[in-house]
Amino acid sequence: MITLPGAAVPRRSHIRWTIIGLFVVAMVINYLARSVLGVAAPAIMAEQHISAEQYSWITGAFQVGIMFQPVAGYILDSIGLKIGFTLFVALWSLITMGHGLATGWLGFAGLRGALGLVEGSAQPAGMKLVAEWFPARERGVAGGIYQIGASFGAVFAPPLVAWAVFNHSWRAAFFVAGGLGLVWVIAWLAWYAPPARHRRLSATEHAYIVE
């Protein structure tokens, strides 16, 4: 492109990095929500009289649920990231909060299976977001960035549970983790749109993404 002397050079926005940053927060919440049970397990098992064998069924239920990631990916492809991921995050937030009301190992197992089913959407959503928002030359970096959220979520779970148990009970940790997800949904709905329809995305950045 030839720029005439004195002509204004179009500025390239950097909305794609804001979008990936917002997704990193979702990943933090995702792994925080799934990690709370493991940290709170001793208190839960003692209070609910859950044996080690029963606890293994609880954790196994989550793994069964998360195996359905392709289904989550299909849903995201069908209805799009904005609505699809909103539904998944809202569901995993409510299910996480439901852990705070659970009693008995069967109740926990059912909730863990459901949580795995909807939390499994995070990885397909991340891959779809990177593919839609980043040119091929930046997708490796963007993918590495959103994966950081998983580590942060696991790091934040122990202090959250310790705070909850010390000040309230283990149930409070699930309510907090779920509540954070619902707050995130509000930000996602307010900020996210596909590149072709994002109001804050400059024409220059859009051209850079699709080149």
C-alpha positions as MATLAB code, in Angstrom:
seq = 'MITLPGAAVPRRSHIRWTIIGLFVVAMVINYLARSVLGVAAPAIMAEQHISAEQYSWITGAFQVGIMFQPVAGYILDSIGLKIGFTLFVALWSLITMGHGLATGWLGFAGLRGALGLVEGSAQPAGMKLVAEWFPARERGVAGGIYQIGASFGAVFAPPLVAWAVFNHSWRAAFFVAGGLGLVWVIAWLAWYAPPARHRRLSATEHAYIVE';
ca = [
       0.000    0.000    0.000;
       1.366    3.431   -0.978;
       0.933    6.209    1.577;
       0.878    9.739    0.198;
       3.066   12.325    1.936;
       1.171   13.973    4.760;
      -1.588   11.365    4.709;
      -2.667    9.882    8.015;
      -1.432    6.338    8.542;
      -4.266    4.070    9.727;
      -3.673    2.924   13.265;
      -3.887   -0.761   14.032;
      -5.857   -1.519   17.182;
      -4.840   -4.345   19.490;
      -8.254   -5.669   20.449;
      -7.201   -9.267   19.818;
      -4.830   -9.113   22.809;
      -7.581   -7.739   25.030;
      -9.820  -10.592   23.905;
      -7.206  -13.223   24.714;
      -6.631  -11.528   28.082;
     -10.333  -11.816   28.861;
     -10.191  -15.480   27.928;
      -7.206  -16.028   30.221;
      -9.411  -14.869   33.101;
     -12.002  -17.467   32.068;
      -9.324  -20.151   32.149;
      -8.246  -19.030   35.620;
     -11.833  -19.354   36.839;
     -12.244  -22.684   35.039;
      -9.286  -24.299   36.765;
     -10.056  -22.588   40.052;
     -13.546  -24.083   40.024;
     -12.315  -27.576   39.235;
      -9.474  -27.403   41.784;
     -11.534  -26.387   44.813;
     -12.788  -29.917   45.454;
      -9.313  -31.419   45.587;
      -8.098  -28.853   48.088;
     -11.238  -29.056   50.230;
     -11.472  -32.860   50.014;
     -10.200  -33.633   53.546;
     -12.803  -31.359   55.143;
     -15.578  -32.591   52.849;
     -14.771  -36.273   53.334;
     -14.684  -35.881   57.102;
     -17.962  -33.970   57.284;
     -19.842  -36.040   54.696;
     -18.371  -39.403   55.776;
     -17.074  -40.078   52.276;
     -14.622  -42.954   51.957;
     -11.522  -42.941   49.767;
     -13.222  -45.335   47.351;
     -16.290  -43.122   47.083;
     -14.091  -40.083   46.539;
     -12.387  -41.878   43.657;
     -15.791  -42.272   42.000;
     -16.407  -38.553   42.484;
     -13.166  -37.590   40.749;
     -13.712  -40.211   38.054;
     -17.099  -38.713   37.215;
     -15.402  -35.440   36.287;
     -13.039  -37.223   33.900;
     -15.946  -38.990   32.222;
     -17.719  -35.680   31.730;
     -14.717  -33.905   30.281;
     -14.295  -36.644   27.659;
     -17.219  -35.066   25.828;
     -15.130  -32.082   24.698;
     -15.913  -32.777   21.022;
     -19.598  -32.259   21.798;
     -18.780  -28.907   23.404;
     -16.710  -28.003   20.360;
     -19.594  -28.883   18.054;
     -21.953  -26.661   20.038;
     -19.469  -23.771   19.933;
     -19.065  -24.188   16.179;
     -22.832  -24.265   15.739;
     -23.895  -21.239   17.780;
     -20.661  -19.254   18.049;
     -18.343  -18.283   20.851;
     -20.297  -15.378   22.271;
     -23.499  -17.254   23.071;
     -22.021  -20.738   23.280;
     -19.240  -19.941   25.712;
     -21.571  -17.719   27.722;
     -23.861  -20.702   28.266;
     -21.001  -23.015   29.196;
     -19.422  -20.605   31.683;
     -22.783  -19.768   33.255;
     -23.545  -23.475   33.615;
     -20.201  -24.392   35.129;
     -20.515  -21.462   37.535;
     -23.947  -22.589   38.722;
     -22.815  -26.212   38.991;
     -19.762  -25.125   40.982;
     -22.005  -23.237   43.376;
     -24.177  -26.340   43.572;
     -21.223  -28.172   45.129;
     -21.696  -25.909   48.127;
     -25.154  -27.396   48.636;
     -24.234  -31.013   47.955;
     -24.593  -33.838   50.455;
     -23.352  -37.393   50.098;
     -20.908  -38.852   47.629;
     -23.550  -39.506   44.972;
     -24.529  -35.853   44.988;
     -20.925  -34.812   44.534;
     -20.374  -37.417   41.814;
     -23.351  -36.149   39.830;
     -22.186  -32.566   40.109;
     -18.608  -33.469   39.148;
     -19.795  -35.296   36.051;
     -21.887  -32.309   35.022;
     -19.010  -29.941   35.769;
     -16.624  -31.942   33.599;
     -19.147  -31.913   30.773;
     -19.425  -28.121   30.658;
     -15.907  -27.184   31.767;
     -14.557  -29.273   28.916;
     -15.721  -26.455   26.649;
     -12.788  -24.252   27.656;
     -10.157  -25.908   25.467;
     -12.274  -26.016   22.272;
     -13.335  -22.426   22.949;
      -9.722  -21.331   23.346;
      -8.674  -22.979   20.099;
     -11.634  -21.484   18.255;
     -10.931  -18.026   19.656;
      -7.267  -18.163   18.633;
      -8.194  -19.340   15.127;
     -10.754  -16.558   14.676;
      -8.818  -13.706   16.258;
      -5.179  -14.260   15.348;
      -3.242  -14.593   12.107;
      -1.342  -17.846   11.643;
       1.956  -16.228   12.644;
       0.635  -15.374   16.147;
      -1.476  -18.410   17.001;
       1.271  -20.257   18.850;
       1.888  -17.301   21.149;
      -1.829  -16.673   21.678;
      -2.434  -20.340   22.482;
       0.399  -20.327   24.987;
      -0.990  -17.208   26.647;
      -4.484  -18.565   27.231;
      -3.069  -21.771   28.687;
      -1.435  -19.710   31.446;
      -4.858  -19.377   33.034;
      -4.927  -23.068   33.904;
      -1.816  -22.753   36.059;
      -3.049  -19.623   37.806;
      -6.386  -21.247   38.621;
      -4.685  -24.200   40.280;
      -2.425  -21.816   42.224;
      -5.306  -19.697   43.537;
      -7.450  -22.621   44.727;
      -5.504  -23.483   47.928;
      -5.583  -19.965   49.433;
      -9.256  -19.577   48.488;
     -10.197  -22.806   50.239;
      -8.024  -21.977   53.250;
      -9.733  -18.594   53.561;
     -13.193  -20.134   53.198;
     -12.593  -22.894   55.732;
     -11.011  -20.526   58.231;
     -13.661  -17.802   57.937;
     -16.769  -19.730   56.902;
     -16.768  -23.323   55.607;
     -15.601  -25.301   52.594;
     -18.974  -24.579   50.998;
     -18.116  -20.878   50.730;
     -15.175  -21.669   48.449;
     -17.538  -23.177   45.874;
     -19.889  -20.194   46.099;
     -17.018  -17.762   45.537;
     -15.559  -19.720   42.612;
     -18.966  -19.986   40.966;
     -19.774  -16.345   41.599;
     -16.575  -15.260   39.864;
     -17.684  -17.115   36.760;
     -21.037  -15.339   36.687;
     -19.305  -11.964   36.976;
     -17.016  -12.931   34.097;
     -20.037  -13.746   31.926;
     -21.194  -10.137   32.240;
     -17.826   -8.863   31.016;
     -17.794  -11.368   28.150;
     -21.249  -10.355   26.943;
     -20.337   -6.676   27.150;
     -17.004   -6.944   25.346;
     -16.909   -9.938   23.032;
     -18.063  -10.086   19.429;
     -16.667  -11.908   16.390;
     -13.944   -9.950   14.553;
     -16.253   -9.109   11.664;
     -18.742   -7.440   14.027;
     -16.567   -6.037   16.816;
     -17.192   -2.299   17.103;
     -13.760   -1.524   18.552;
     -11.773   -3.499   15.999;
     -10.081   -1.250   13.465;
     -10.158   -2.078    9.772;
      -6.369   -2.299    9.843;
      -6.323   -4.911   12.606;
      -9.119   -6.868   10.968;
      -7.154   -7.001    7.730;
      -4.090   -8.133    9.677;
      -6.048  -10.943   11.344;
      -7.491  -12.352    8.110;
      -4.418  -11.918    5.914;
];
